[in-house]
Amino acid sequence: ENGSGTARQIVGECRLSMLMFAHLASAAFIASRSALLPTPATHPSAAATAGTRACVATAPRRGGEAVMAGMPLPAGSLVALATPMTSTGEVDIATLRELLRWHKAEGTDGVVILGTTGEASTLTSAEKEEVMAATREEVGGEMAILVGTGTISTEATIAATKQAKLFGADAALVVTPYYVKPSQAGLVAHFTRIADAVELPIVLYNVPGRTGVDMSVETTVALSRHPRICGLKDATGDNTRAAPMRAVCGDDFRLYSGEDAAAREYVLQGGDGVISVTANVAPAAVAAVMASGRAGDAAAALAADGPLMALHRDLFCEANPIPVKWALHKMGRMGEGIRSPLSPLGVAFQPRVAGALQQAGCIASEE
């Protein structure tokens, strides 16, 4: 069948179900708050907050009936999924479905779509809807689905997060506003407004290298008190933050590394897992690293991670997702398409990425 056509049909059915959804969907969520969150010193214990975090979402399915998406945020390996495109730059929904099925078979614990790796900023609204609909149909209820919804604007982020909920997301990944460099108080107000406005679990995303602002540990702790703010993707590369945040935020607040090269140690220091670029090409191997790390087996985690170290480095030899999309094309997993202003991987870097793929066992060695 034609994957793009099927996705459009799903999108249409989702749109038709939205009015019914507004009447049928119901869940017990905390009332909206107008003030900032309490100061970190008043943080309740993990035992006191256990079971109160509103980390399930209500979502529509085909046919119009409302159902609980309800997949909890997983520990382990979550792939920051690249969006397949044809050589002419069109989103390839059929290949997206194949990738999702592959990740499910390989043991990936969750999928993050429409993030930086997914080139979300270059996709149209209709294309985003197709990606969300196809993902929900392929792995909904079997793998947790996180949708990147963060923008520079609080109101635009709220709108995008509401849309993600309507298309069946289990959670939203919301990056700190980029370029404008808000203060820490501004970050608290921004994320609180989003969490108050949308009945969907929120995972904070701190990536100062791309946004120009670093969300402090204190700000993260303050935001963790909100029942719908359920986790953090930490792409600072500072693994010393994991243990203090685990001690204060409690075990029900998910801590994900956003740095593949640092993820093993992050988990050994108390993190829950990784939102991984490397998992695009080596899903089973990344899942094995995370499983050993979460079990506290440092030696086994290192043994599993060793063959991946070149990938962790070389998949960032040019701006993400340029190298990983070339790698997936090299593996025969997707076409060569990538959207402007990004361009295909430079010829000088191609042997380097190919060598990393060979070292990880993703492709055969070239004689």
Short mmCIF file of C-alpha atoms in Angstrom, two decimals:
data_model
loop_
_atom_site.label_atom_id
_atom_site.label_comp_id
_atom_site.label_asym_id
_atom_site.label_seq_id
_atom_site.Cartn_x
_atom_site.Cartn_y
_atom_site.Cartn_z
CA GLU A 1 0.00 0.00 0.00
CA ASN A 2 1.04 3.62 -0.34
CA GLY A 3 2.40 4.72 3.06
CA SER A 4 1.91 8.42 2.46
CA GLY A 5 -1.70 7.88 1.43
CA THR A 6 -2.38 5.74 4.47
CA ALA A 7 -0.88 8.42 6.71
CA ARG A 8 -3.07 11.08 5.14
CA GLN A 9 -6.10 8.91 5.80
CA ILE A 10 -5.08 8.55 9.43
CA VAL A 11 -4.56 12.30 9.70
CA GLY A 12 -8.03 12.88 8.32
CA GLU A 13 -9.56 10.44 10.75
CA CYS A 14 -7.66 12.04 13.64
CA ARG A 15 -9.01 15.44 12.66
CA LEU A 16 -12.54 14.11 12.52
CA SER A 17 -12.13 12.57 15.95
CA MET A 18 -10.95 15.75 17.64
CA LEU A 19 -14.44 17.09 18.42
CA MET A 20 -15.47 13.73 19.87
CA PHE A 21 -12.22 13.59 21.74
CA ALA A 22 -12.93 16.84 23.55
CA HIS A 23 -16.10 15.33 25.03
CA LEU A 24 -14.93 11.76 25.61
CA ALA A 25 -11.41 12.22 26.95
CA SER A 26 -11.19 12.65 30.69
CA ALA A 27 -8.53 12.22 33.37
CA ALA A 28 -7.81 13.54 36.84
CA PHE A 29 -5.20 16.25 36.44
CA ILE A 30 -4.05 19.01 38.78
CA ALA A 31 -5.77 22.39 38.37
CA SER A 32 -3.85 25.14 36.59
CA ARG A 33 -1.69 27.35 38.72
CA SER A 34 -1.01 31.02 38.17
CA ALA A 35 2.03 31.43 40.42
CA LEU A 36 5.56 30.15 40.09
CA LEU A 37 6.44 26.79 41.62
CA PRO A 38 7.70 26.50 45.20
CA THR A 39 11.36 27.11 45.95
CA PRO A 40 13.67 24.05 45.87
CA ALA A 41 14.00 24.04 49.64
CA THR A 42 10.38 22.95 50.03
CA HIS A 43 10.62 19.98 47.67
CA PRO A 44 8.62 17.04 49.09
CA SER A 45 10.20 13.62 49.43
CA ALA A 46 10.00 11.07 46.65
CA ALA A 47 7.70 8.98 48.82
CA ALA A 48 5.31 11.89 49.23
CA THR A 49 5.13 12.55 45.50
CA ALA A 50 5.07 8.92 44.34
CA GLY A 51 1.95 8.22 42.31
CA THR A 52 0.96 11.89 42.02
CA ARG A 53 2.81 12.73 38.81
CA ALA A 54 0.28 12.93 35.95
CA CYS A 55 2.39 11.00 33.46
CA VAL A 56 -0.33 9.45 31.33
CA ALA A 57 -2.15 11.08 28.45
CA THR A 58 -5.51 10.69 26.78
CA ALA A 59 -5.42 10.28 23.00
CA PRO A 60 -7.73 9.55 20.07
CA ARG A 61 -7.54 6.48 17.87
CA ARG A 62 -8.95 5.77 14.48
CA GLY A 63 -12.70 5.40 14.61
CA GLY A 64 -13.19 8.31 17.00
CA GLU A 65 -13.15 6.57 20.35
CA ALA A 66 -11.02 8.11 23.11
CA VAL A 67 -8.49 5.82 24.77
CA MET A 68 -5.80 6.18 27.37
CA ALA A 69 -2.41 6.38 25.67
CA GLY A 70 -1.05 5.93 29.14
CA MET A 71 2.38 4.50 28.37
CA PRO A 72 4.71 5.57 31.18
CA LEU A 73 7.99 7.20 30.33
CA PRO A 74 10.41 4.31 29.93
CA ALA A 75 13.92 3.82 31.18
CA GLY A 76 16.58 2.58 28.78
CA SER A 77 17.17 3.55 25.15
CA LEU A 78 14.93 6.07 23.39
CA VAL A 79 15.86 6.84 19.81
CA ALA A 80 15.91 10.44 18.58
CA LEU A 81 14.52 9.34 15.25
CA ALA A 82 15.69 10.76 11.94
CA THR A 83 12.87 11.51 9.50
CA PRO A 84 13.29 9.51 6.26
CA MET A 85 13.16 11.54 3.06
CA THR A 86 13.38 10.68 -0.59
CA SER A 87 16.15 11.98 -2.83
CA THR A 88 13.83 14.86 -3.77
CA GLY A 89 13.28 15.80 -0.12
CA GLU A 90 9.78 14.44 0.39
CA VAL A 91 8.96 12.79 3.72
CA ASP A 92 8.98 9.01 3.19
CA ILE A 93 6.21 7.64 5.40
CA ALA A 94 6.56 4.07 4.16
CA THR A 95 10.23 4.02 5.19
CA LEU A 96 9.35 5.66 8.51
CA ARG A 97 7.02 2.75 9.21
CA GLU A 98 9.80 0.27 8.39
CA LEU A 99 12.20 2.06 10.73
CA LEU A 100 9.68 2.00 13.55
CA ARG A 101 9.08 -1.72 13.11
CA TRP A 102 12.85 -2.31 13.12
CA HIS A 103 13.28 -0.39 16.37
CA LYS A 104 10.47 -2.33 17.97
CA ALA A 105 12.13 -5.62 16.97
CA GLU A 106 15.57 -4.44 18.12
CA GLY A 107 14.44 -3.60 21.64
CA THR A 108 14.35 0.21 21.57
CA ASP A 109 12.36 1.36 24.61
CA GLY A 110 10.87 4.55 23.21
CA VAL A 111 10.87 6.82 20.18
CA VAL A 112 11.31 10.59 20.01
CA ILE A 113 9.94 12.08 16.80
CA LEU A 114 9.99 15.61 15.40
CA GLY A 115 13.07 16.67 17.31
CA THR A 116 16.30 18.17 16.01
CA THR A 117 17.38 14.82 14.59
CA GLY A 118 13.98 14.58 12.90
CA GLU A 119 14.45 17.97 11.16
CA ALA A 120 11.16 19.16 12.63
CA SER A 121 11.90 22.81 11.94
CA THR A 122 11.91 22.08 8.18
CA LEU A 123 8.65 20.09 8.10
CA THR A 124 5.25 21.55 7.27
CA SER A 125 2.34 21.17 9.67
CA ALA A 126 0.80 18.55 7.38
CA GLU A 127 4.04 16.58 7.29
CA LYS A 128 4.32 16.65 11.07
CA GLU A 129 0.77 15.33 11.31
CA GLU A 130 1.62 12.49 8.93
CA VAL A 131 4.70 11.55 10.97
CA MET A 132 2.74 11.58 14.24
CA ALA A 133 -0.15 9.58 12.80
CA ALA A 134 2.08 6.92 11.23
CA THR A 135 4.14 6.59 14.40
CA ARG A 136 1.07 6.15 16.54
CA GLU A 137 -0.32 3.52 14.21
CA GLU A 138 2.92 1.53 14.04
CA VAL A 139 4.10 1.50 17.67
CA GLY A 140 1.40 3.18 19.78
CA GLY A 141 0.78 1.23 22.96
CA GLU A 142 3.97 -0.80 22.41
CA MET A 143 6.69 1.85 22.55
CA ALA A 144 6.43 5.19 24.32
CA ILE A 145 6.09 8.04 21.81
CA LEU A 146 7.62 11.42 22.66
CA VAL A 147 7.03 14.33 20.29
CA GLY A 148 9.30 17.34 20.10
CA THR A 149 7.12 20.43 20.53
CA GLY A 150 9.45 23.14 21.83
CA THR A 151 9.71 26.49 20.05
CA ILE A 152 10.98 29.97 20.82
CA SER A 153 7.43 31.02 21.81
CA THR A 154 5.48 29.86 24.86
CA GLU A 155 2.12 30.09 23.08
CA ALA A 156 3.39 28.30 19.97
CA THR A 157 4.81 25.54 22.16
CA ILE A 158 1.48 25.15 23.93
CA ALA A 159 -0.28 24.83 20.57
CA ALA A 160 2.23 22.28 19.28
CA THR A 161 1.97 20.26 22.50
CA LYS A 162 -1.83 20.21 22.28
CA GLN A 163 -1.52 18.95 18.72
CA ALA A 164 0.91 16.21 19.81
CA LYS A 165 -1.59 15.09 22.42
CA LEU A 166 -4.38 14.92 19.86
CA PHE A 167 -2.21 12.70 17.66
CA GLY A 168 -1.56 10.22 20.45
CA ALA A 169 1.75 11.25 21.97
CA ASP A 170 2.61 9.73 25.33
CA ALA A 171 4.71 12.79 26.25
CA ALA A 172 6.18 15.96 24.78
CA LEU A 173 9.88 16.78 24.66
CA VAL A 174 10.13 20.55 25.14
CA VAL A 175 13.43 22.31 24.55
CA THR A 176 14.36 25.53 26.30
CA PRO A 177 13.59 28.55 24.09
CA TYR A 178 16.53 29.11 21.79
CA TYR A 179 18.28 32.30 20.70
CA VAL A 180 16.41 34.64 23.06
CA LYS A 181 18.32 33.42 26.17
CA PRO A 182 15.62 33.67 28.87
CA SER A 183 16.58 33.97 32.53
CA GLN A 184 16.09 31.10 34.94
CA ALA A 185 12.91 32.78 36.21
CA GLY A 186 11.77 33.06 32.61
CA LEU A 187 12.38 29.33 32.08
CA VAL A 188 10.33 28.46 35.17
CA ALA A 189 7.45 30.64 33.97
CA HIS A 190 7.66 29.27 30.40
CA PHE A 191 7.60 25.59 31.32
CA THR A 192 5.00 26.08 34.06
CA ARG A 193 2.60 27.75 31.62
CA ILE A 194 3.02 24.89 29.16
CA ALA A 195 2.50 22.21 31.79
CA ASP A 196 -0.55 24.01 33.16
CA ALA A 197 -2.07 24.41 29.70
CA VAL A 198 -1.75 20.88 28.28
CA GLU A 199 -2.74 17.61 29.92
CA LEU A 200 0.30 15.76 28.61
CA PRO A 201 3.50 14.69 30.38
CA ILE A 202 6.41 17.02 29.68
CA VAL A 203 10.10 16.12 29.41
CA LEU A 204 12.33 19.16 29.71
CA TYR A 205 15.19 19.42 27.21
CA ASN A 206 18.37 21.26 28.17
CA VAL A 207 20.85 21.61 25.30
CA PRO A 208 22.81 24.83 25.87
CA GLY A 209 25.16 24.17 22.96
CA ARG A 210 22.26 24.69 20.55
CA THR A 211 19.98 27.08 22.45
CA GLY A 212 22.42 29.45 24.14
CA VAL A 213 20.82 28.98 27.57
CA ASP A 214 21.64 26.44 30.29
CA MET A 215 18.75 25.44 32.55
CA SER A 216 20.30 25.19 36.00
CA VAL A 217 19.96 22.25 38.37
CA GLU A 218 17.97 24.48 40.71
CA THR A 219 15.52 25.41 37.97
CA THR A 220 15.13 21.78 36.97
CA VAL A 221 14.42 20.80 40.57
CA ALA A 222 11.81 23.56 40.92
CA LEU A 223 10.07 22.48 37.72
CA SER A 224 10.16 18.80 38.73
CA ARG A 225 7.53 19.60 41.36
CA HIS A 226 4.90 20.13 38.70
CA PRO A 227 2.89 16.90 38.38
CA ARG A 228 3.01 17.01 34.58
CA ILE A 229 6.73 17.72 34.29
CA CYS A 230 8.03 14.19 34.37
CA GLY A 231 11.59 14.16 33.13
CA LEU A 232 14.68 15.81 31.69
CA LYS A 233 16.84 15.27 28.63
CA ASP A 234 20.23 16.54 29.76
CA ALA A 235 22.48 17.36 26.82
CA THR A 236 24.97 19.43 28.82
CA GLY A 237 27.54 16.62 28.92
CA ASP A 238 27.91 17.27 32.67
CA ASN A 239 27.38 13.89 34.31
CA THR A 240 27.90 15.35 37.79
CA ARG A 241 24.34 16.68 37.64
CA ALA A 242 22.71 13.25 37.54
CA ALA A 243 23.21 12.08 41.14
CA PRO A 244 22.12 15.35 42.85
CA MET A 245 19.01 15.63 40.70
CA ARG A 246 18.13 11.99 41.32
CA ALA A 247 18.46 12.51 45.07
CA VAL A 248 16.19 15.56 45.09
CA CYS A 249 13.72 14.90 42.27
CA GLY A 250 12.94 11.31 43.25
CA ASP A 251 12.80 8.06 41.35
CA ASP A 252 9.63 8.89 39.38
CA PHE A 253 11.33 11.81 37.57
CA ARG A 254 13.04 10.45 34.45
CA LEU A 255 16.61 11.55 33.80
CA TYR A 256 17.82 10.97 30.25
CA SER A 257 21.24 11.74 28.88
CA GLY A 258 21.21 13.63 25.61
CA GLU A 259 24.89 12.93 24.91
CA ASP A 260 25.62 9.50 23.44
CA ALA A 261 29.29 9.52 24.44
CA ALA A 262 28.41 10.34 28.05
CA ALA A 263 25.23 8.26 28.40
CA ARG A 264 26.77 5.11 29.89
CA GLU A 265 28.36 7.03 32.75
CA TYR A 266 25.26 9.18 33.18
CA VAL A 267 23.16 6.08 33.83
CA LEU A 268 25.76 4.63 36.18
CA GLN A 269 25.58 7.92 38.11
CA GLY A 270 21.81 7.59 38.57
CA GLY A 271 20.23 8.44 35.22
CA ASP A 272 17.44 6.38 33.67
CA GLY A 273 18.58 6.16 30.08
CA VAL A 274 19.44 8.04 26.92
CA ILE A 275 17.67 9.84 24.09
CA SER A 276 20.10 8.67 21.49
CA VAL A 277 21.26 9.56 17.99
CA THR A 278 23.50 6.47 17.86
CA ALA A 279 20.43 4.27 18.43
CA ASN A 280 19.27 5.22 14.92
CA VAL A 281 21.93 2.90 13.47
CA ALA A 282 22.70 0.55 16.40
CA PRO A 283 19.45 0.17 18.36
CA ALA A 284 20.08 -3.22 19.95
CA ALA A 285 23.60 -2.27 21.02
CA VAL A 286 22.52 1.00 22.66
CA ALA A 287 19.69 -0.83 24.44
CA ALA A 288 22.25 -3.35 25.77
CA VAL A 289 24.48 -0.56 27.10
CA MET A 290 21.56 1.03 28.90
CA ALA A 291 20.37 -2.28 30.37
CA SER A 292 23.81 -3.02 31.82
CA GLY A 293 24.19 0.51 33.11
CA ARG A 294 20.83 0.48 34.83
CA ALA A 295 21.74 -2.85 36.43
CA GLY A 296 24.87 -1.21 37.84
CA ASP A 297 27.18 -3.50 35.85
CA ALA A 298 29.86 -1.02 34.81
CA ALA A 299 32.07 -3.65 33.18
CA ALA A 300 29.30 -5.06 31.00
CA ALA A 301 28.15 -1.56 30.06
CA LEU A 302 31.69 -0.64 29.00
CA ALA A 303 32.08 -3.85 27.00
CA ALA A 304 28.83 -3.15 25.13
CA ASP A 305 29.65 0.52 24.61
CA GLY A 306 33.21 0.06 23.39
CA PRO A 307 32.34 -0.77 19.76
CA LEU A 308 30.00 2.25 19.66
CA MET A 309 32.47 4.89 20.77
CA ALA A 310 33.51 5.84 17.23
CA LEU A 311 29.85 6.24 16.30
CA HIS A 312 29.22 8.43 19.35
CA ARG A 313 32.00 10.70 18.06
CA ASP A 314 31.67 10.55 14.29
CA LEU A 315 27.89 10.88 14.05
CA PHE A 316 28.61 14.48 15.09
CA CYS A 317 31.48 15.18 12.68
CA GLU A 318 29.04 17.56 10.98
CA ALA A 319 25.83 19.00 12.35
CA ASN A 320 23.26 16.43 13.46
CA PRO A 321 21.41 14.85 11.63
CA ILE A 322 23.69 15.10 8.57
CA PRO A 323 26.00 12.18 9.51
CA VAL A 324 23.31 9.87 10.89
CA LYS A 325 21.12 10.29 7.81
CA TRP A 326 24.09 9.45 5.59
CA ALA A 327 24.81 6.43 7.84
CA LEU A 328 21.23 5.18 7.57
CA HIS A 329 21.38 5.57 3.81
CA LYS A 330 24.68 3.66 3.78
CA MET A 331 22.97 0.88 5.72
CA GLY A 332 20.09 0.78 3.24
CA ARG A 333 17.61 1.94 5.86
CA MET A 334 16.46 5.16 4.16
CA GLY A 335 16.94 7.36 1.14
CA GLU A 336 19.52 10.09 0.86
CA GLY A 337 17.15 13.01 1.31
CA ILE A 338 17.91 15.88 3.68
CA ARG A 339 16.43 19.37 3.71
CA SER A 340 18.03 22.76 3.23
CA PRO A 341 19.71 24.49 4.95
CA LEU A 342 21.36 21.15 5.79
CA SER A 343 23.24 19.41 3.01
CA PRO A 344 24.50 15.84 2.53
CA LEU A 345 27.56 14.67 4.44
CA GLY A 346 30.78 16.02 2.99
CA VAL A 347 32.83 13.55 0.97
CA ALA A 348 35.81 14.01 3.29
CA PHE A 349 33.77 12.76 6.26
CA GLN A 350 32.18 9.76 4.59
CA PRO A 351 35.06 7.27 5.14
CA ARG A 352 35.16 8.29 8.80
CA VAL A 353 31.46 7.57 9.36
CA ALA A 354 31.66 4.36 7.32
CA GLY A 355 34.56 3.20 9.49
CA ALA A 356 32.56 3.86 12.64
CA LEU A 357 29.64 1.86 11.22
CA GLN A 358 31.99 -1.04 10.47
CA GLN A 359 33.50 -0.93 13.96
CA ALA A 360 30.01 -1.14 15.48
CA GLY A 361 29.01 -4.01 13.19
CA CYS A 362 26.35 -1.94 11.44
CA ILE A 363 27.80 -2.62 7.98
CA ALA A 364 30.29 -5.15 6.68
CA SER A 365 33.93 -4.19 6.35
CA GLU A 366 34.93 -3.17 2.85
CA GLU A 367 37.78 -5.30 1.53
#
